[in-house]
Amino acid sequence: MGSTSKGVPIMPALVPQLEYLRTYSPVPIRIEGRQLKVGRGVSSGILEVLKTILRVSSVEISLDFATQIEHIRRGHHNAPYADRFTACIPCCLDHIKWDVVYNYQTPDLPPDVVFGADDQDFQPLLFVGDDNAAAQAAALGAWTILRDWTAKDYSRLLRFLLELRSLYLRHQRKRVEFVEDPRVRFEIGTISAMEGLEMRIFTGADRSEEVQFAIPLDIDLTQISRRLGTSSAKLWSGISLQVAFSLQRGQTFTGEKAPQLRLHAPPAMRDVFDVEDVKLPTWADRIYCDKKTTIAPYIGYPRMESIDLLLVGFMHVIGLGLCTDKKPVKMLRCLMEYVPNVQDILKAQVREAITSVGMRRSFLEALGPVFGRPLELETNLFRRVSIMVTSGLFCFLIHFSLPTQFPKQQPTLTFQSSQVKVIDESISYLWS
Amino acid sequence: MQRSGHDAVRYEWKAGTYVPENIIFCVDVDREADVEMKSGGGKLQGAALHRMDAVKQALLLFVHSKLTMNPHHQFAFMTLDRGASWYQREYTNNLDIINATIRNFSSQGSYPQFDLSSLLQVGVSEARVAQTQGRSLRVVLVYCRSSVVPEFQEQLMEQQNFTLDALYMHDKPGPNNCPQKVYDALVDVLEHVSHHEGYIFESSSGSARTLFRHICLLLAHPQQRVGQDDFANAVKDFALLKPPTEPRPQEETSNSGDLPYSVSLDLVLTKRSLSWTKFTKADNWSSTLDEAVLCACSGFFHTGSVESMNICCLPVSILYVSTGIELGIKLRNLQHSGDSS
């Protein structure tokens, strides 16, 4: 790094701050832009260091980390240096974009940060007076960083963005807490203390609004990390459940409508366990009580869990018809009892995925006596092996590919001839 | 190594040691790359095949195969004239770029000298970079000169941090050339320099089929190699294996003392031919993996000549039994699935 993709030199004081951010950020902050191009005057030494840190390549670009450098730009076409960029900050399993603007004429001063158009009311430094201790600390932290700013401390940019992110999450939580929808308020009331929980109000392109929750699930990924041969940093976010309640205009109650549910996991996990293959339990209403119960006995009903008591109370408040004439009643689902259900399912499937690695290994090792020594066997996750065999003068390859859900899903065999002419992926035959 | 019931070697592998490769192909662009090759089996239509044409096809075969094994392998290219020069410097697994690069190779002139030192130095520096990326480096030399013995600096003749392979195509020995000296020099370099077992294949026959066989052997991942002769001899020839003519009785197929595991493989061929009768019996459910797959392979390639084999053998993925019959496979030493349907 030293220049942008168009060969414009980057403000010198900014370069080490960006390098520090990309190397040490505990959350995946991405600098938006295209792939690095070498500009004039960029030393090969700097380039190699950056490539080493960021693993820039045409293939191994991870979406988890800011491995794409660029779109660092200048304020106007006559400016000698590029001194501003767009930072993509993770929030609620998505990214929000902030413009970070330095001034090349005063490189020792801290940057301005421009928030998105939908965040006009986000005033981070006013959280100094917030009643939440963590928010207060973050606001004070941000103030202090700005007050004591020095370009020689390369860590300040990263710390500043992390404090702002913390304040932004607090800001979004307060917005969600002010939503009048009783269903949303009930859910917040039951899960707000969950560690790592993030929430926000998201406005779609069609101006529709929804309340989104990002719930980190308690799944131990140590075994998967070990199989991937990677540090836990690559799986930093673990598996999360994203829940979205749409807020209809003119209506203040999402009521019985099921939320949208989706699992998120680091892409690095896919070779071992893909959350896209997980079937989430349906958000279906439960039939709970029998004919003989009425409202009053619910309170002292011996088999009723505390969460169901809350649900009963909630349903009573919103008038969703509790049993008054000895008929069974439908109980609403809620996150507090749905999330543990999802966790149990995922834990079992993660265990199966780990077991599958061993079974795949046994299967591939068993091929040796039949097909001979393989050309290449992937020994990290035992997903693939390729073998060369002949039939008289004819020589061909067999590629075995095992899915992550082996042995529930069967292997795939690909036969490849050595005599087939390949040009531009179209096939023709040398001797046909 | 364990001995299986087939009295053959069962290979065991150390988990977590596999890394993707950066592979640099170094292609000789001397005029001797324009020497005509033999036509090989069957009818060859169109223009004569030159060494460079065959090398291009071999490289494409290699790249396509290697990327099927692992899409994260990457390739770069150099040319060999008096020394080694970069042709495609950036490693890539983009097939469009690779296809275009390979297509553009052509001979450039006659070069009475070849200094291998520059290539070895490139290998050393590229290997360092590859290691920082968690990858391994391999250099594959494709050399065509029958009279030019590669030169190199003695101080480079020590084991380096990359693997060196070589393909040597040459004329038959005669009074005006010295292919044996060239070959000996290449062997010498490989043995001294290559980190893992380096493979070298030579051919004077001018057969493209031989070249393609050699390039397939070069697909072997350096980390998992054994001695070259051992590996080449370990390639199985299905033509020598007899497919079973009758299904075995149930009790004979059970692995006494072992825990069988039932996995069903659907094998379908995308094209015609084949005598499927040997696969239609439901009793084949009790066949072992080797018999079932050998049935498919041997039936597959017993249709007749090379030409029809080529037509049948398409490089597309997933082959399923056209009759829809499932072949139940029992494998040894795996846990029982409890489901044999």
mmCIF file of C-alpha atoms in Angstrom, chain A residues 118-377:
data_model
loop_
_atom_site.group_PDB
_atom_site.id
_atom_site.type_symbol
_atom_site.label_atom_id
_atom_site.label_comp_id
_atom_site.label_asym_id
_atom_site.label_seq_id
_atom_site.Cartn_x
_atom_site.Cartn_y
_atom_site.Cartn_z
ATOM 1 C CA ASP A 118 -30.486 6.626 7.999
ATOM 2 C CA ASP A 119 -28.470 7.449 11.110
ATOM 3 C CA GLN A 120 -29.015 11.188 11.261
ATOM 4 C CA ASP A 121 -29.969 10.960 14.925
ATOM 5 C CA PHE A 122 -26.873 9.005 15.976
ATOM 6 C CA GLN A 123 -24.839 11.352 18.186
ATOM 7 C CA PRO A 124 -22.139 9.141 19.691
ATOM 8 C CA LEU A 125 -20.462 11.661 21.920
ATOM 9 C CA LEU A 126 -23.726 12.545 23.672
ATOM 10 C CA PHE A 127 -23.698 9.088 25.269
ATOM 11 C CA VAL A 128 -21.492 10.559 27.941
ATOM 12 C CA GLY A 129 -24.706 11.256 29.828
ATOM 13 C CA ASP A 130 -26.301 7.880 29.144
ATOM 14 C CA ASP A 131 -27.666 5.828 32.005
ATOM 15 C CA ASN A 132 -25.892 2.734 30.720
ATOM 16 C CA ALA A 133 -22.423 2.437 32.239
ATOM 17 C CA ALA A 134 -20.910 0.688 29.242
ATOM 18 C CA ALA A 135 -22.210 3.362 26.857
ATOM 19 C CA GLN A 136 -20.842 6.078 29.098
ATOM 20 C CA ALA A 137 -17.449 4.439 29.161
ATOM 21 C CA ALA A 138 -17.414 4.061 25.378
ATOM 22 C CA ALA A 139 -18.365 7.703 24.876
ATOM 23 C CA LEU A 140 -15.702 8.853 27.284
ATOM 24 C CA GLY A 141 -13.248 6.568 25.550
ATOM 25 C CA ALA A 142 -14.050 8.123 22.183
ATOM 26 C CA TRP A 143 -13.729 11.633 23.626
ATOM 27 C CA THR A 144 -10.349 10.776 25.093
ATOM 28 C CA ILE A 145 -9.047 9.275 21.869
ATOM 29 C CA LEU A 146 -10.036 12.383 19.948
ATOM 30 C CA ARG A 147 -8.685 14.739 22.565
ATOM 31 C CA ASP A 148 -5.332 12.976 22.748
ATOM 32 C CA TRP A 149 -5.073 12.112 19.080
ATOM 33 C CA THR A 150 -1.618 11.597 17.648
ATOM 34 C CA ALA A 151 -0.794 10.186 14.215
ATOM 35 C CA LYS A 152 2.205 8.400 15.725
ATOM 36 C CA ASP A 153 -0.058 6.045 17.659
ATOM 37 C CA TYR A 154 -1.244 3.733 14.859
ATOM 38 C CA SER A 155 -3.772 2.010 17.088
ATOM 39 C CA ARG A 156 -5.977 5.063 17.588
ATOM 40 C CA LEU A 157 -7.968 4.734 14.425
ATOM 41 C CA LEU A 158 -8.934 1.160 15.263
ATOM 42 C CA ARG A 159 -9.781 1.977 18.881
ATOM 43 C CA PHE A 160 -11.834 4.964 17.797
ATOM 44 C CA LEU A 161 -13.872 2.900 15.332
ATOM 45 C CA LEU A 162 -14.434 0.183 17.932
ATOM 46 C CA GLU A 163 -15.757 2.705 20.455
ATOM 47 C CA LEU A 164 -18.031 4.211 17.836
ATOM 48 C CA ARG A 165 -19.290 0.756 16.957
ATOM 49 C CA SER A 166 -20.086 0.074 20.587
ATOM 50 C CA LEU A 167 -22.008 3.338 20.807
ATOM 51 C CA TYR A 168 -23.826 2.627 17.576
ATOM 52 C CA LEU A 169 -25.019 -0.725 18.878
ATOM 53 C CA ARG A 170 -26.258 1.020 22.020
ATOM 54 C CA HIS A 171 -28.041 3.602 19.882
ATOM 55 C CA GLN A 172 -29.783 0.879 17.874
ATOM 56 C CA ARG A 173 -30.813 -0.954 21.016
ATOM 57 C CA LYS A 174 -32.436 2.158 22.379
ATOM 58 C CA ARG A 175 -34.341 2.604 19.119
ATOM 59 C CA VAL A 176 -35.618 -0.947 19.310
ATOM 60 C CA GLU A 177 -36.631 -0.518 22.950
ATOM 61 C CA PHE A 178 -38.815 2.407 21.944
ATOM 62 C CA VAL A 179 -40.774 0.352 19.433
ATOM 63 C CA GLU A 180 -44.373 0.186 20.621
ATOM 64 C CA ASP A 181 -45.069 -3.258 19.283
ATOM 65 C CA PRO A 182 -45.910 -5.373 22.375
ATOM 66 C CA ARG A 183 -44.611 -8.513 20.722
ATOM 67 C CA VAL A 184 -41.192 -6.970 20.163
ATOM 68 C CA ARG A 185 -41.180 -5.493 23.639
ATOM 69 C CA PHE A 186 -42.003 -8.903 25.066
ATOM 70 C CA GLU A 187 -39.148 -10.529 23.191
ATOM 71 C CA ILE A 188 -36.697 -7.847 24.315
ATOM 72 C CA GLY A 189 -37.869 -8.233 27.862
ATOM 73 C CA THR A 190 -37.052 -11.933 27.835
ATOM 74 C CA ILE A 191 -33.720 -11.952 25.962
ATOM 75 C CA SER A 192 -32.155 -8.532 26.546
ATOM 76 C CA ALA A 193 -29.688 -9.895 29.073
ATOM 77 C CA MET A 194 -28.321 -12.437 26.572
ATOM 78 C CA GLU A 195 -24.583 -11.933 26.162
ATOM 79 C CA GLY A 196 -23.475 -10.722 22.749
ATOM 80 C CA LEU A 197 -27.039 -9.923 21.641
ATOM 81 C CA GLU A 198 -27.275 -7.208 18.986
ATOM 82 C CA MET A 199 -30.417 -5.580 17.678
ATOM 83 C CA ARG A 200 -31.354 -2.840 15.281
ATOM 84 C CA ILE A 201 -34.164 -1.361 13.260
ATOM 85 C CA PHE A 202 -33.481 -2.008 9.611
ATOM 86 C CA THR A 203 -35.120 0.027 6.852
ATOM 87 C CA GLY A 204 -35.355 -1.717 3.513
ATOM 88 C CA ALA A 205 -35.127 -0.165 0.081
ATOM 89 C CA ASP A 206 -38.922 -0.049 -0.056
ATOM 90 C CA ARG A 207 -38.956 1.833 3.280
ATOM 91 C CA SER A 208 -40.345 -1.179 5.095
ATOM 92 C CA GLU A 209 -38.997 -1.564 8.597
ATOM 93 C CA GLU A 210 -38.090 -4.583 10.626
ATOM 94 C CA VAL A 211 -36.583 -5.211 13.997
ATOM 95 C CA GLN A 212 -33.578 -7.516 13.690
ATOM 96 C CA PHE A 213 -31.976 -9.531 16.460
ATOM 97 C CA ALA A 214 -28.579 -11.202 16.104
ATOM 98 C CA ILE A 215 -28.428 -13.891 18.770
ATOM 99 C CA PRO A 216 -25.055 -15.623 19.262
ATOM 100 C CA LEU A 217 -25.572 -19.325 19.878
ATOM 101 C CA ASP A 218 -23.651 -21.231 22.475
ATOM 102 C CA ILE A 219 -22.008 -23.815 20.206
ATOM 103 C CA ASP A 220 -18.499 -25.043 20.869
ATOM 104 C CA LEU A 221 -16.548 -24.807 17.618
ATOM 105 C CA THR A 222 -13.200 -25.910 19.015
ATOM 106 C CA GLN A 223 -13.311 -29.245 17.218
ATOM 107 C CA ILE A 224 -14.173 -27.566 13.945
ATOM 108 C CA SER A 225 -11.345 -25.063 14.373
ATOM 109 C CA ARG A 226 -8.977 -27.929 14.986
ATOM 110 C CA ARG A 227 -10.122 -29.734 11.854
ATOM 111 C CA LEU A 228 -9.741 -26.588 9.799
ATOM 112 C CA GLY A 229 -6.265 -26.106 11.189
ATOM 113 C CA THR A 230 -7.088 -22.490 11.800
ATOM 114 C CA SER A 231 -7.013 -20.092 14.680
ATOM 115 C CA SER A 232 -10.193 -19.291 16.508
ATOM 116 C CA ALA A 233 -9.985 -15.791 15.013
ATOM 117 C CA LYS A 234 -11.322 -17.089 11.727
ATOM 118 C CA LEU A 235 -14.398 -18.396 13.507
ATOM 119 C CA TRP A 236 -14.661 -15.329 15.736
ATOM 120 C CA SER A 237 -18.349 -14.814 15.291
ATOM 121 C CA GLY A 238 -19.384 -18.411 15.872
ATOM 122 C CA ILE A 239 -22.883 -19.364 14.767
ATOM 123 C CA SER A 240 -25.633 -16.797 15.199
ATOM 124 C CA LEU A 241 -29.368 -16.769 14.688
ATOM 125 C CA GLN A 242 -30.777 -13.750 12.915
ATOM 126 C CA VAL A 243 -34.429 -13.021 13.731
ATOM 127 C CA ALA A 244 -36.410 -10.327 11.969
ATOM 128 C CA PHE A 245 -39.875 -9.076 12.947
ATOM 129 C CA SER A 246 -41.361 -6.892 10.259
ATOM 130 C CA LEU A 247 -43.109 -3.766 11.459
ATOM 131 C CA GLN A 248 -46.104 -2.973 9.361
ATOM 132 C CA ARG A 249 -46.981 0.671 9.001
ATOM 133 C CA GLY A 250 -50.151 1.602 10.747
ATOM 134 C CA GLN A 251 -50.030 -1.538 12.830
ATOM 135 C CA THR A 252 -48.385 -1.758 16.182
ATOM 136 C CA PHE A 253 -48.578 -5.459 16.706
ATOM 137 C CA THR A 254 -46.657 -8.188 14.909
ATOM 138 C CA GLY A 255 -48.623 -10.635 16.986
ATOM 139 C CA GLU A 256 -48.892 -14.160 15.783
ATOM 140 C CA LYS A 257 -46.883 -13.531 12.636
ATOM 141 C CA ALA A 258 -43.773 -15.693 12.500
ATOM 142 C CA PRO A 259 -40.468 -13.827 12.240
ATOM 143 C CA GLN A 260 -37.890 -14.520 9.543
ATOM 144 C CA LEU A 261 -35.186 -16.781 10.835
ATOM 145 C CA ARG A 262 -31.736 -17.427 9.456
ATOM 146 C CA LEU A 263 -28.518 -18.943 10.684
ATOM 147 C CA HIS A 264 -25.180 -17.218 10.112
ATOM 148 C CA ALA A 265 -21.761 -18.831 10.414
ATOM 149 C CA PRO A 266 -18.228 -17.960 9.302
ATOM 150 C CA PRO A 267 -17.684 -19.038 5.677
ATOM 151 C CA ALA A 268 -14.519 -20.862 6.771
ATOM 152 C CA MET A 269 -16.731 -23.481 8.437
ATOM 153 C CA ARG A 270 -18.430 -24.584 5.256
ATOM 154 C CA ASP A 271 -15.961 -27.315 4.463
ATOM 155 C CA VAL A 272 -16.843 -29.041 7.722
ATOM 156 C CA PHE A 273 -20.332 -27.896 8.567
ATOM 157 C CA ASP A 274 -22.634 -25.749 6.464
ATOM 158 C CA VAL A 275 -25.462 -24.031 8.315
ATOM 159 C CA GLU A 276 -27.365 -23.810 5.032
ATOM 160 C CA ASP A 277 -27.972 -27.562 5.411
ATOM 161 C CA VAL A 278 -29.620 -27.107 8.800
ATOM 162 C CA LYS A 279 -33.384 -27.245 8.882
ATOM 163 C CA LEU A 280 -34.568 -24.871 11.569
ATOM 164 C CA PRO A 281 -37.516 -25.967 13.700
ATOM 165 C CA THR A 282 -40.694 -24.381 12.477
ATOM 166 C CA TRP A 283 -42.001 -21.365 14.266
ATOM 167 C CA ALA A 284 -45.329 -23.064 14.779
ATOM 168 C CA ASP A 285 -47.723 -22.338 17.564
ATOM 169 C CA ARG A 286 -47.981 -24.927 20.260
ATOM 170 C CA ILE A 287 -51.127 -26.506 21.585
ATOM 171 C CA TYR A 288 -50.554 -26.377 25.277
ATOM 172 C CA CYS A 289 -53.381 -26.843 27.638
ATOM 173 C CA ASP A 290 -56.081 -29.418 27.842
ATOM 174 C CA LYS A 291 -59.795 -28.965 28.178
ATOM 175 C CA LYS A 292 -60.001 -28.601 31.892
ATOM 176 C CA THR A 293 -57.746 -25.674 32.529
ATOM 177 C CA THR A 294 -58.838 -22.110 32.827
ATOM 178 C CA ILE A 295 -57.035 -18.895 33.469
ATOM 179 C CA ALA A 296 -56.779 -19.031 37.184
ATOM 180 C CA PRO A 297 -55.316 -22.513 37.458
ATOM 181 C CA TYR A 298 -52.600 -21.529 34.915
ATOM 182 C CA ILE A 299 -50.881 -19.532 37.563
ATOM 183 C CA GLY A 300 -50.424 -22.491 39.791
ATOM 184 C CA TYR A 301 -50.281 -25.129 37.072
ATOM 185 C CA PRO A 302 -47.576 -27.477 38.277
ATOM 186 C CA ARG A 303 -46.173 -28.404 34.882
ATOM 187 C CA MET A 304 -45.961 -24.912 33.542
ATOM 188 C CA GLU A 305 -42.489 -23.546 32.914
ATOM 189 C CA SER A 306 -41.743 -20.003 33.909
ATOM 190 C CA ILE A 307 -41.488 -18.925 30.302
ATOM 191 C CA ASP A 308 -44.923 -20.259 29.643
ATOM 192 C CA LEU A 309 -46.197 -18.236 32.558
ATOM 193 C CA LEU A 310 -44.766 -15.164 30.921
ATOM 194 C CA LEU A 311 -46.323 -16.138 27.637
ATOM 195 C CA VAL A 312 -49.670 -16.702 29.259
ATOM 196 C CA GLY A 313 -49.491 -13.305 30.848
ATOM 197 C CA PHE A 314 -48.439 -11.748 27.576
ATOM 198 C CA MET A 315 -51.226 -13.417 25.678
ATOM 199 C CA HIS A 316 -53.690 -12.279 28.289
ATOM 200 C CA VAL A 317 -52.484 -8.709 27.965
ATOM 201 C CA ILE A 318 -52.785 -8.706 24.225
ATOM 202 C CA GLY A 319 -56.095 -10.415 24.370
ATOM 203 C CA LEU A 320 -55.184 -13.508 22.426
ATOM 204 C CA GLY A 321 -57.888 -15.572 23.923
ATOM 205 C CA LEU A 322 -56.889 -17.723 26.807
ATOM 206 C CA CYS A 323 -58.955 -20.647 27.713
ATOM 207 C CA THR A 324 -62.178 -19.601 29.293
ATOM 208 C CA ASP A 325 -64.492 -22.274 28.071
ATOM 209 C CA LYS A 326 -62.325 -25.297 28.630
ATOM 210 C CA LYS A 327 -61.014 -25.525 25.068
ATOM 211 C CA PRO A 328 -57.335 -26.069 24.189
ATOM 212 C CA VAL A 329 -55.469 -22.849 23.503
ATOM 213 C CA LYS A 330 -52.663 -22.111 21.106
ATOM 214 C CA MET A 331 -49.496 -20.829 22.766
ATOM 215 C CA LEU A 332 -47.231 -18.467 20.888
ATOM 216 C CA ARG A 333 -43.614 -19.284 20.256
ATOM 217 C CA CYS A 334 -41.038 -16.963 21.714
ATOM 218 C CA LEU A 335 -37.285 -16.600 21.298
ATOM 219 C CA MET A 336 -36.468 -17.564 24.821
ATOM 220 C CA GLU A 337 -37.703 -21.105 24.286
ATOM 221 C CA TYR A 338 -36.962 -21.308 20.553
ATOM 222 C CA VAL A 339 -33.249 -20.444 20.804
ATOM 223 C CA PRO A 340 -32.329 -23.323 23.165
ATOM 224 C CA ASN A 341 -34.176 -25.653 20.807
ATOM 225 C CA VAL A 342 -32.057 -24.440 17.890
ATOM 226 C CA GLN A 343 -28.894 -24.764 19.960
ATOM 227 C CA ASP A 344 -29.642 -28.370 20.808
ATOM 228 C CA ILE A 345 -30.217 -29.205 17.152
ATOM 229 C CA LEU A 346 -26.996 -27.474 16.090
ATOM 230 C CA LYS A 347 -24.918 -29.120 18.782
ATOM 231 C CA ALA A 348 -26.068 -32.532 17.597
ATOM 232 C CA GLN A 349 -25.347 -31.673 13.964
ATOM 233 C CA VAL A 350 -21.922 -30.255 14.753
ATOM 234 C CA ARG A 351 -21.131 -33.523 16.542
ATOM 235 C CA GLU A 352 -22.259 -35.452 13.472
ATOM 236 C CA ALA A 353 -20.116 -33.243 11.243
ATOM 237 C CA ILE A 354 -17.041 -33.986 13.347
ATOM 238 C CA THR A 355 -17.829 -37.702 13.306
ATOM 239 C CA SER A 356 -18.238 -37.526 9.545
ATOM 240 C CA VAL A 357 -14.609 -36.396 9.197
ATOM 241 C CA GLY A 358 -13.431 -39.644 10.744
ATOM 242 C CA MET A 359 -15.764 -41.705 8.603
ATOM 243 C CA ARG A 360 -14.613 -39.964 5.471
ATOM 244 C CA ARG A 361 -11.044 -40.672 6.429
ATOM 245 C CA SER A 362 -11.756 -44.362 6.855
ATOM 246 C CA PHE A 363 -13.556 -44.496 3.527
ATOM 247 C CA LEU A 364 -10.741 -42.816 1.614
ATOM 248 C CA GLU A 365 -8.067 -44.909 3.250
ATOM 249 C CA ALA A 366 -10.025 -48.027 2.300
ATOM 250 C CA LEU A 367 -9.718 -47.132 -1.383
ATOM 251 C CA GLY A 368 -5.958 -47.709 -1.392
ATOM 252 C CA PRO A 369 -5.989 -51.519 -1.677
ATOM 253 C CA VAL A 370 -8.308 -51.285 -4.652
ATOM 254 C CA PHE A 371 -7.079 -48.354 -6.656
ATOM 255 C CA GLY A 372 -3.459 -48.054 -5.567
ATOM 256 C CA ARG A 373 -1.675 -45.062 -4.137
ATOM 257 C CA PRO A 374 -3.595 -41.849 -4.857
ATOM 258 C CA LEU A 375 -2.249 -38.832 -6.676
ATOM 259 C CA GLU A 376 -3.605 -36.486 -4.070
ATOM 260 C CA LEU A 377 -5.635 -36.959 -0.930
#
